[in-house]
Amino acid sequence: MFDLARHHPNLPPLPGVGYKPVHFDEIMARSSPLAWLEIHAENYMGDGGRSHAQMRALSEYYPISVHGVGLSIGGEEPLDIEHIQRLQKLTHWLQPVSFSEHLAWSTHGTEFLNDLLPVPYTMQTLDRITAHIDQVQEALKRSILLENPSSYLVFSQSTWAETDFLKEISNRTGCYLLLDINNVFVSASNLGFSPTTYIDDFPLDRVRELHVGGHEEDQDGYGETLLIDSHKCAVSNPVWSLLDYTLAKTGPQPVLIEWDNEVPEWVVLDAEVHRVANALELISQPA
Amino acid sequence: MTWAGLWYVCPKNEIYWQQATLDAGIGHYADLWSPQYLPLGGQIRKTYHGHTLLTVFQDRFFSGLFDPQAPVPTGLLDGHQRPAGKRYNVYRNNVVTSLITALQDGFPAITKLLGEENMRNLAHAYARKHVPQSRIMMHYGQRLPEFIANTKQLSNLPYLSDVARLELELRRSYHAADSVPIDPGVIDALDPTALTITCFELAPSLGLICSSWPIYSIWARAIEDADREVVATAQDVLVMRPNYDPELTVLSSGGAEFVEQVRRGEPLGKAFDAAVRKCQDFCLTLIFEQLLKGGAIISARKEGG
């Protein structure tokens, strides 16, 4: 198995944000407890220009985490070799500290759907996903992190609990896990399970990064509340509480704020960064 | 690993069939689906590797994403074992909205010229017909100019397709490879005879859009200044990226012919002849000034050298 820690330093157990170019100047000023940045891999797969220049400058000061949305690891088709090569190229020049992807699929035949679509949890999908992760880890010469999804529905054919499924994938492939606290909260609310029980059942020893982000409320066809993982607003209070609950069990972890749509001014995002810093400080203090 | 005797579901006509014992090595799934395994009438999809491949849950899930009238795929449940129903719409909405947003962001002038609502409708129609064929969304919308040209309701805006081409070129230039401009001293040092047999390499970020419409004026009015007068002349527009922001320059007559020849690797003398054939008063000094200012000339070599 590839040992991430052996080849690459870890992300620091401090606040990070999903990087948006509009915040470049403020982030370069380094006046925030912000300690690392995450980018979507596919946004940096052009040939050059400002996005690359900004990333070269930022990576002088901040460890970078590359978060892929296009590999379609949960897809039924073979992984796209050309896309893996693009990831190799990106990780070669940027030398990110971490690479993560999703337990999801996003391509169908030649078509890319630009969204993370759900996977049934069966022996067949388990075999396929572990084979895909092995292939990616071989190609990138590093352990990757796999993120738990936000769910709006389940598949009748699923035979595994999500936490067991992720644990088995991690055991088989040696990959680490990215635990998205907002996704846990959204899925728990939408599917009617306890978010803290999910955290209790999660293989926390395999976690190397946490995410928090904003969600919105909608309604399903039965008139019940349906939470949508929209990443376009502040983190909600119950998600902050669930973060505290998780950190108390895991100890300090790198925690990322995800705010991808309707991106606010830096001062708003920085307030969330401070809030993460406080949460991390609380658990670092001796009891 | 071995997948033995798995049952697969054909999504369209619900035929079931048995898959023979398969050895599923990494990266070889596509080879498994050789034609003798396919049932008659089964839905076959081409993968991007050109092999045929049948998919199971994915095909069912995909089938209704772009058609709001299509029934929700079976086998999807809420947390109480009830049919998922409207919950499937979250994925429909996410997919379609993300593609519409990508097109709105990628074509700001078209959005301004059409208005938000019309653009949303156009983008929706485009997204349904042209689902991205690449995971690199920064280049999504390559066929929008053609799609606009073929959209009857837009036939009263005949210039729109060329403005869309210009916006695609701006985006391509923005993400093109970096390059270092030539030292102007190198060009100054060439005598006129040497110049005519010199070939110039142009920056990867350089682009050229020729139109029979005043596309620069229309674009600038939409993006920069709503009070701007639109001139009534055809405009050929050069896209150059001196630093990180692509800039537009309207070429004088003959300029496009000149740039096309140079870009093709022809020596200056031949490029100049092509420009003069188009316009007798073609000014070589002006086009050089424009190209140098845009950082668009990156190297020079003698013809054949």
GROMACS .gro file of N, CA and C in nm, chain A residues 174-287:
model
  342
  174GLY      N    1  -0.629   0.059   0.103
  174GLY     CA    2  -0.534   0.143   0.177
  174GLY      C    3  -0.563   0.291   0.160
  175CYS      N    4  -0.673   0.325   0.091
  175CYS     CA    5  -0.704   0.468   0.076
  175CYS      C    6  -0.753   0.522   0.209
  176TYR      N    7  -0.737   0.653   0.227
  176TYR     CA    8  -0.789   0.719   0.345
  176TYR      C    9  -0.928   0.774   0.314
  177LEU      N   10  -0.990   0.834   0.416
  177LEU     CA   11  -1.127   0.884   0.396
  177LEU      C   12  -1.135   1.032   0.428
  178LEU      N   13  -1.219   1.099   0.350
  178LEU     CA   14  -1.251   1.238   0.374
  178LEU      C   15  -1.393   1.238   0.427
  179LEU      N   16  -1.409   1.281   0.550
  179LEU     CA   17  -1.542   1.277   0.613
  179LEU      C   18  -1.605   1.415   0.602
  180ASP      N   19  -1.709   1.424   0.518
  180ASP     CA   20  -1.781   1.550   0.502
  180ASP      C   21  -1.895   1.554   0.602
  181ILE      N   22  -1.879   1.642   0.702
  181ILE     CA   23  -1.975   1.649   0.813
  181ILE      C   24  -2.111   1.700   0.764
  182ASN      N   25  -2.107   1.795   0.671
  182ASN     CA   26  -2.234   1.845   0.618
  182ASN      C   27  -2.307   1.735   0.540
  183ASN      N   28  -2.231   1.655   0.465
  183ASN     CA   29  -2.294   1.545   0.392
  183ASN      C   30  -2.360   1.446   0.488
  184VAL      N   31  -2.293   1.419   0.601
  184VAL     CA   32  -2.351   1.328   0.701
  184VAL      C   33  -2.483   1.387   0.751
  185PHE      N   34  -2.481   1.516   0.782
  185PHE     CA   35  -2.601   1.579   0.836
  185PHE      C   36  -2.714   1.579   0.733
  186VAL      N   37  -2.681   1.613   0.609
  186VAL     CA   38  -2.780   1.616   0.501
  186VAL      C   39  -2.839   1.476   0.479
  187SER      N   40  -2.753   1.375   0.467
  187SER     CA   41  -2.801   1.238   0.443
  187SER      C   42  -2.885   1.189   0.560
  188ALA      N   43  -2.839   1.217   0.683
  188ALA     CA   44  -2.910   1.169   0.801
  188ALA      C   45  -3.050   1.229   0.806
  189SER      N   46  -3.059   1.359   0.778
  189SER     CA   47  -3.189   1.425   0.777
  189SER      C   48  -3.277   1.370   0.665
  190ASN      N   49  -3.219   1.353   0.548
  190ASN     CA   50  -3.298   1.310   0.432
  190ASN      C   51  -3.342   1.164   0.442
  191LEU      N   52  -3.261   1.081   0.506
  191LEU     CA   53  -3.291   0.938   0.507
  191LEU      C   54  -3.336   0.889   0.645
  192GLY      N   55  -3.340   0.982   0.741
  192GLY     CA   56  -3.397   0.948   0.870
  192GLY      C   57  -3.309   0.861   0.958
  193PHE      N   58  -3.176   0.886   0.958
  193PHE     CA   59  -3.093   0.816   1.056
  193PHE      C   60  -3.022   0.918   1.144
  194SER      N   61  -2.957   0.869   1.249
  194SER     CA   62  -2.893   0.958   1.345
  194SER      C   63  -2.753   0.997   1.295
  195PRO      N   64  -2.724   1.126   1.284
  195PRO     CA   65  -2.592   1.165   1.235
  195PRO      C   66  -2.480   1.125   1.331
  196THR      N   67  -2.507   1.127   1.461
  196THR     CA   68  -2.400   1.090   1.555
  196THR      C   69  -2.373   0.938   1.549
  197THR      N   70  -2.480   0.860   1.527
  197THR     CA   71  -2.458   0.715   1.513
  197THR      C   72  -2.372   0.687   1.389
  198TYR      N   73  -2.399   0.762   1.282
  198TYR     CA   74  -2.318   0.747   1.160
  198TYR      C   75  -2.171   0.776   1.192
  199ILE      N   76  -2.147   0.887   1.263
  199ILE     CA   77  -2.008   0.922   1.300
  199ILE      C   78  -1.949   0.810   1.386
  200ASP      N   79  -2.029   0.759   1.483
  200ASP     CA   80  -1.980   0.650   1.570
  200ASP      C   81  -1.941   0.527   1.488
  201ASP      N   82  -2.018   0.500   1.382
  201ASP     CA   83  -1.993   0.381   1.300
  201ASP      C   84  -1.883   0.402   1.196
  202PHE      N   85  -1.845   0.527   1.175
  202PHE     CA   86  -1.750   0.560   1.068
  202PHE      C   87  -1.609   0.514   1.108
  203PRO      N   88  -1.531   0.461   1.014
  203PRO     CA   89  -1.393   0.422   1.047
  203PRO      C   90  -1.304   0.546   1.065
  204LEU      N   91  -1.316   0.607   1.182
  204LEU     CA   92  -1.253   0.738   1.204
  204LEU      C   93  -1.100   0.730   1.200
  205ASP      N   94  -1.045   0.610   1.226
  205ASP     CA   95  -0.899   0.598   1.220
  205ASP      C   96  -0.845   0.615   1.079
  206ARG      N   97  -0.934   0.606   0.978
  206ARG     CA   98  -0.890   0.622   0.839
  206ARG      C   99  -0.911   0.765   0.788
  207VAL      N  100  -0.967   0.852   0.871
  207VAL     CA  101  -1.001   0.989   0.826
  207VAL      C  102  -0.877   1.077   0.828
  208ARG      N  103  -0.855   1.152   0.719
  208ARG     CA  104  -0.742   1.245   0.711
  208ARG      C  105  -0.787   1.387   0.680
  209GLU      N  106  -0.917   1.409   0.663
  209GLU     CA  107  -0.966   1.544   0.633
  209GLU      C  108  -1.115   1.549   0.662
  210LEU      N  109  -1.161   1.664   0.711
  210LEU     CA  110  -1.304   1.686   0.731
  210LEU      C  111  -1.350   1.803   0.643
  211HIS      N  112  -1.474   1.797   0.599
  211HIS     CA  113  -1.537   1.908   0.526
  211HIS      C  114  -1.657   1.958   0.606
  212VAL      N  115  -1.679   2.090   0.603
  212VAL     CA  116  -1.809   2.145   0.643
  212VAL      C  117  -1.853   2.240   0.532
  213GLY      N  118  -1.984   2.257   0.518
  213GLY     CA  119  -2.035   2.345   0.413
  213GLY      C  120  -2.180   2.377   0.441
  214GLY      N  121  -2.239   2.459   0.355
  214GLY     CA  122  -2.377   2.501   0.376
  214GLY      C  123  -2.476   2.414   0.299
  215HIS      N  124  -2.596   2.401   0.353
  215HIS     CA  125  -2.704   2.331   0.282
  215HIS      C  126  -2.831   2.415   0.285
  216GLU      N  127  -2.926   2.378   0.203
  216GLU     CA  128  -3.053   2.450   0.197
  216GLU      C  129  -3.169   2.353   0.218
  217GLU      N  130  -3.285   2.410   0.252
  217GLU     CA  131  -3.403   2.325   0.274
  217GLU      C  132  -3.495   2.327   0.155
  218ASP      N  133  -3.546   2.209   0.122
  218ASP     CA  134  -3.650   2.196   0.019
  218ASP      C  135  -3.752   2.095   0.074
  219GLN      N  136  -3.844   2.050  -0.010
  219GLN     CA  137  -3.942   1.949   0.032
  219GLN      C  138  -3.947   1.836  -0.068
  220ASP      N  139  -3.967   1.714  -0.019
  220ASP     CA  140  -3.984   1.602  -0.112
  220ASP      C  141  -4.131   1.587  -0.149
  221GLY      N  142  -4.163   1.484  -0.225
  221GLY     CA  143  -4.299   1.464  -0.275
  221GLY      C  144  -4.399   1.429  -0.166
  222TYR      N  145  -4.351   1.390  -0.048
  222TYR     CA  146  -4.441   1.358   0.064
  222TYR      C  147  -4.455   1.477   0.159
  223GLY      N  148  -4.400   1.592   0.118
  223GLY     CA  149  -4.409   1.712   0.201
  223GLY      C  150  -4.308   1.714   0.315
  224GLU      N  151  -4.213   1.622   0.311
  224GLU     CA  152  -4.111   1.619   0.416
  224GLU      C  153  -3.989   1.702   0.376
  225THR      N  154  -3.921   1.754   0.479
  225THR     CA  155  -3.804   1.837   0.452
  225THR      C  156  -3.697   1.757   0.380
  226LEU      N  157  -3.642   1.819   0.277
  226LEU     CA  158  -3.532   1.758   0.204
  226LEU      C  159  -3.418   1.859   0.205
  227LEU      N  160  -3.305   1.821   0.262
  227LEU     CA  161  -3.190   1.912   0.265
  227LEU      C  162  -3.107   1.894   0.138
  228ILE      N  163  -3.067   2.007   0.081
  228ILE     CA  164  -2.988   2.004  -0.043
  228ILE      C  165  -2.848   2.055  -0.011
  229ASP      N  166  -2.750   1.977  -0.051
  229ASP     CA  167  -2.609   2.008  -0.027
  229ASP      C  168  -2.564   2.112  -0.131
  230SER      N  169  -2.593   2.240  -0.104
  230SER     CA  170  -2.579   2.340  -0.210
  230SER      C  171  -2.446   2.414  -0.208
  231HIS      N  172  -2.376   2.416  -0.095
  231HIS     CA  173  -2.248   2.489  -0.085
  231HIS      C  174  -2.263   2.635  -0.123
  232LYS      N  175  -2.377   2.696  -0.093
  232LYS     CA  176  -2.387   2.837  -0.128
  232LYS      C  177  -2.434   2.923  -0.011
  233CYS      N  178  -2.411   2.876   0.110
  233CYS     CA  179  -2.445   2.957   0.227
  233CYS      C  180  -2.357   2.916   0.344
  234ALA      N  181  -2.376   2.984   0.456
  234ALA     CA  182  -2.294   2.957   0.574
  234ALA      C  183  -2.324   2.818   0.631
  235VAL      N  184  -2.230   2.765   0.706
  235VAL     CA  185  -2.247   2.636   0.772
  235VAL      C  186  -2.355   2.654   0.880
  236SER      N  187  -2.446   2.557   0.890
  236SER     CA  188  -2.556   2.571   0.986
  236SER      C  189  -2.511   2.525   1.126
  237ASN      N  190  -2.584   2.573   1.227
  237ASN     CA  191  -2.544   2.540   1.366
  237ASN      C  192  -2.539   2.391   1.396
  238PRO      N  193  -2.639   2.312   1.353
  238PRO     CA  194  -2.629   2.168   1.382
  238PRO      C  195  -2.505   2.103   1.319
  239VAL      N  196  -2.461   2.158   1.204
  239VAL     CA  197  -2.341   2.102   1.140
  239VAL      C  198  -2.216   2.139   1.220
  240TRP      N  199  -2.214   2.263   1.276
  240TRP     CA  200  -2.103   2.299   1.365
  240TRP      C  201  -2.099   2.205   1.486
  241SER      N  202  -2.217   2.176   1.541
  241SER     CA  203  -2.222   2.086   1.658
  241SER      C  204  -2.170   1.947   1.623
  242LEU      N  205  -2.210   1.901   1.502
  242LEU     CA  206  -2.166   1.768   1.459
  242LEU      C  207  -2.015   1.768   1.435
  243LEU      N  208  -1.961   1.880   1.391
  243LEU     CA  209  -1.816   1.892   1.375
  243LEU      C  210  -1.748   1.877   1.512
  244ASP      N  211  -1.801   1.949   1.612
  244ASP     CA  212  -1.745   1.939   1.747
  244ASP      C  213  -1.749   1.794   1.796
  245TYR      N  214  -1.864   1.730   1.773
  245TYR     CA  215  -1.881   1.591   1.816
  245TYR      C  216  -1.774   1.502   1.752
  246THR      N  217  -1.751   1.525   1.621
  246THR     CA  218  -1.656   1.443   1.547
  246THR      C  219  -1.513   1.470   1.593
  247LEU      N  220  -1.479   1.599   1.605
  247LEU     CA  221  -1.343   1.634   1.646
  247LEU      C  222  -1.309   1.579   1.784
  248ALA      N  223  -1.411   1.574   1.872
  248ALA     CA  224  -1.387   1.520   2.006
  248ALA      C  225  -1.344   1.372   1.997
  249LYS      N  226  -1.390   1.305   1.890
  249LYS     CA  227  -1.356   1.163   1.874
  249LYS      C  228  -1.227   1.143   1.794
  250THR      N  229  -1.204   1.231   1.695
  250THR     CA  230  -1.088   1.210   1.606
  250THR      C  231  -0.964   1.281   1.655
  251GLY      N  232  -0.982   1.385   1.736
  251GLY     CA  233  -0.869   1.474   1.764
  251GLY      C  234  -0.855   1.571   1.648
  252PRO      N  235  -0.753   1.659   1.652
  252PRO     CA  236  -0.739   1.763   1.549
  252PRO      C  237  -0.730   1.703   1.408
  253GLN      N  238  -0.801   1.765   1.316
  253GLN     CA  239  -0.802   1.722   1.175
  253GLN      C  240  -0.797   1.847   1.087
  254PRO      N  241  -0.748   1.834   0.964
  254PRO     CA  242  -0.765   1.944   0.869
  254PRO      C  243  -0.915   1.960   0.840
  255VAL      N  244  -0.968   2.081   0.856
  255VAL     CA  245  -1.112   2.104   0.836
  255VAL      C  246  -1.132   2.209   0.727
  256LEU      N  247  -1.205   2.172   0.623
  256LEU     CA  248  -1.226   2.261   0.509
  256LEU      C  249  -1.365   2.322   0.508
  257ILE      N  250  -1.371   2.454   0.479
  257ILE     CA  251  -1.499   2.520   0.453
  257ILE      C  252  -1.524   2.513   0.303
  258GLU      N  253  -1.638   2.455   0.265
  258GLU     CA  254  -1.675   2.451   0.122
  258GLU      C  255  -1.784   2.552   0.095
  259TRP      N  256  -1.753   2.651   0.010
  259TRP     CA  257  -1.853   2.751  -0.029
  259TRP      C  258  -1.828   2.776  -0.177
  260ASP      N  259  -1.897   2.699  -0.262
  260ASP     CA  260  -1.864   2.696  -0.404
  260ASP      C  261  -1.953   2.785  -0.490
  261ASN      N  262  -2.074   2.811  -0.443
  261ASN     CA  263  -2.169   2.889  -0.524
  261ASN      C  264  -2.210   3.014  -0.449
  262GLU      N  265  -2.244   3.119  -0.526
  262GLU     CA  266  -2.274   3.249  -0.464
  262GLU      C  267  -2.166   3.281  -0.360
  263VAL      N  268  -2.043   3.275  -0.406
  263VAL     CA  269  -1.925   3.292  -0.320
  263VAL      C  270  -1.927   3.430  -0.253
  264PRO      N  271  -1.913   3.434  -0.120
  264PRO     CA  272  -1.923   3.562  -0.050
  264PRO      C  273  -1.789   3.637  -0.051
  265GLU      N  274  -1.793   3.760   0.002
  265GLU     CA  275  -1.669   3.835   0.020
  265GLU      C  276  -1.582   3.760   0.119
  266TRP      N  277  -1.451   3.789   0.113
  266TRP     CA  278  -1.357   3.717   0.198
  266TRP      C  279  -1.393   3.729   0.346
  267VAL      N  280  -1.437   3.846   0.387
  267VAL     CA  281  -1.463   3.869   0.530
  267VAL      C  282  -1.567   3.769   0.584
  268VAL      N  283  -1.663   3.732   0.500
  268VAL     CA  284  -1.766   3.636   0.542
  268VAL      C  285  -1.705   3.496   0.554
  269LEU      N  286  -1.625   3.460   0.457
  269LEU     CA  287  -1.562   3.328   0.458
  269LEU      C  288  -1.461   3.320   0.572
  270ASP      N  289  -1.391   3.433   0.595
  270ASP     CA  290  -1.290   3.436   0.701
  270ASP      C  291  -1.354   3.414   0.839
  271ALA      N  292  -1.478   3.461   0.855
  271ALA     CA  293  -1.547   3.439   0.982
  271ALA      C  294  -1.568   3.289   1.004
  272GLU      N  295  -1.598   3.216   0.896
  272GLU     CA  296  -1.615   3.071   0.906
  272GLU      C  297  -1.479   3.004   0.939
  273VAL      N  298  -1.373   3.059   0.880
  273VAL     CA  299  -1.238   3.006   0.907
  273VAL      C  300  -1.207   3.022   1.056
  274HIS      N  301  -1.239   3.138   1.111
  274HIS     CA  302  -1.216   3.160   1.254
  274HIS      C  303  -1.297   3.062   1.339
  275ARG      N  304  -1.418   3.036   1.292
  275ARG     CA  305  -1.502   2.945   1.369
  275ARG      C  306  -1.442   2.803   1.371
  276VAL      N  307  -1.387   2.761   1.258
  276VAL     CA  308  -1.319   2.631   1.253
  276VAL      C  309  -1.196   2.635   1.344
  277ALA      N  310  -1.121   2.744   1.338
  277ALA     CA  311  -1.002   2.757   1.422
  277ALA      C  312  -1.039   2.743   1.569
  278ASN      N  313  -1.150   2.806   1.608
  278ASN     CA  314  -1.196   2.795   1.748
  278ASN      C  315  -1.232   2.652   1.785
  279ALA      N  316  -1.302   2.585   1.695
  279ALA     CA  317  -1.342   2.446   1.721
  279ALA      C  318  -1.219   2.358   1.739
  280LEU      N  319  -1.116   2.383   1.658
  280LEU     CA  320  -0.994   2.302   1.667
  280LEU      C  321  -0.916   2.335   1.795
  281GLU      N  322  -0.918   2.463   1.833
  281GLU     CA  323  -0.848   2.503   1.955
  281GLU      C  324  -0.911   2.439   2.078
  282LEU      N  325  -1.043   2.436   2.077
  282LEU     CA  326  -1.116   2.379   2.192
  282LEU      C  327  -1.072   2.237   2.223
  283ILE      N  328  -1.056   2.155   2.118
  283ILE     CA  329  -1.021   2.015   2.144
  283ILE      C  330  -0.871   1.998   2.168
  284SER      N  331  -0.792   2.099   2.132
  284SER     CA  332  -0.648   2.089   2.155
  284SER      C  333  -0.611   2.118   2.299
  285GLN      N  334  -0.703   2.191   2.367
  285GLN     CA  335  -0.673   2.227   2.506
  285GLN      C  336  -0.686   2.105   2.597
  286PRO      N  337  -0.592   2.088   2.690
  286PRO     CA  338  -0.605   1.976   2.783
  286PRO      C  339  -0.731   1.990   2.869
  287ALA      N  340  -0.797   1.881   2.893
  287ALA     CA  341  -0.924   1.884   2.966
  287ALA      C  342  -0.901   1.924   3.112
   0.00000   0.00000   0.00000
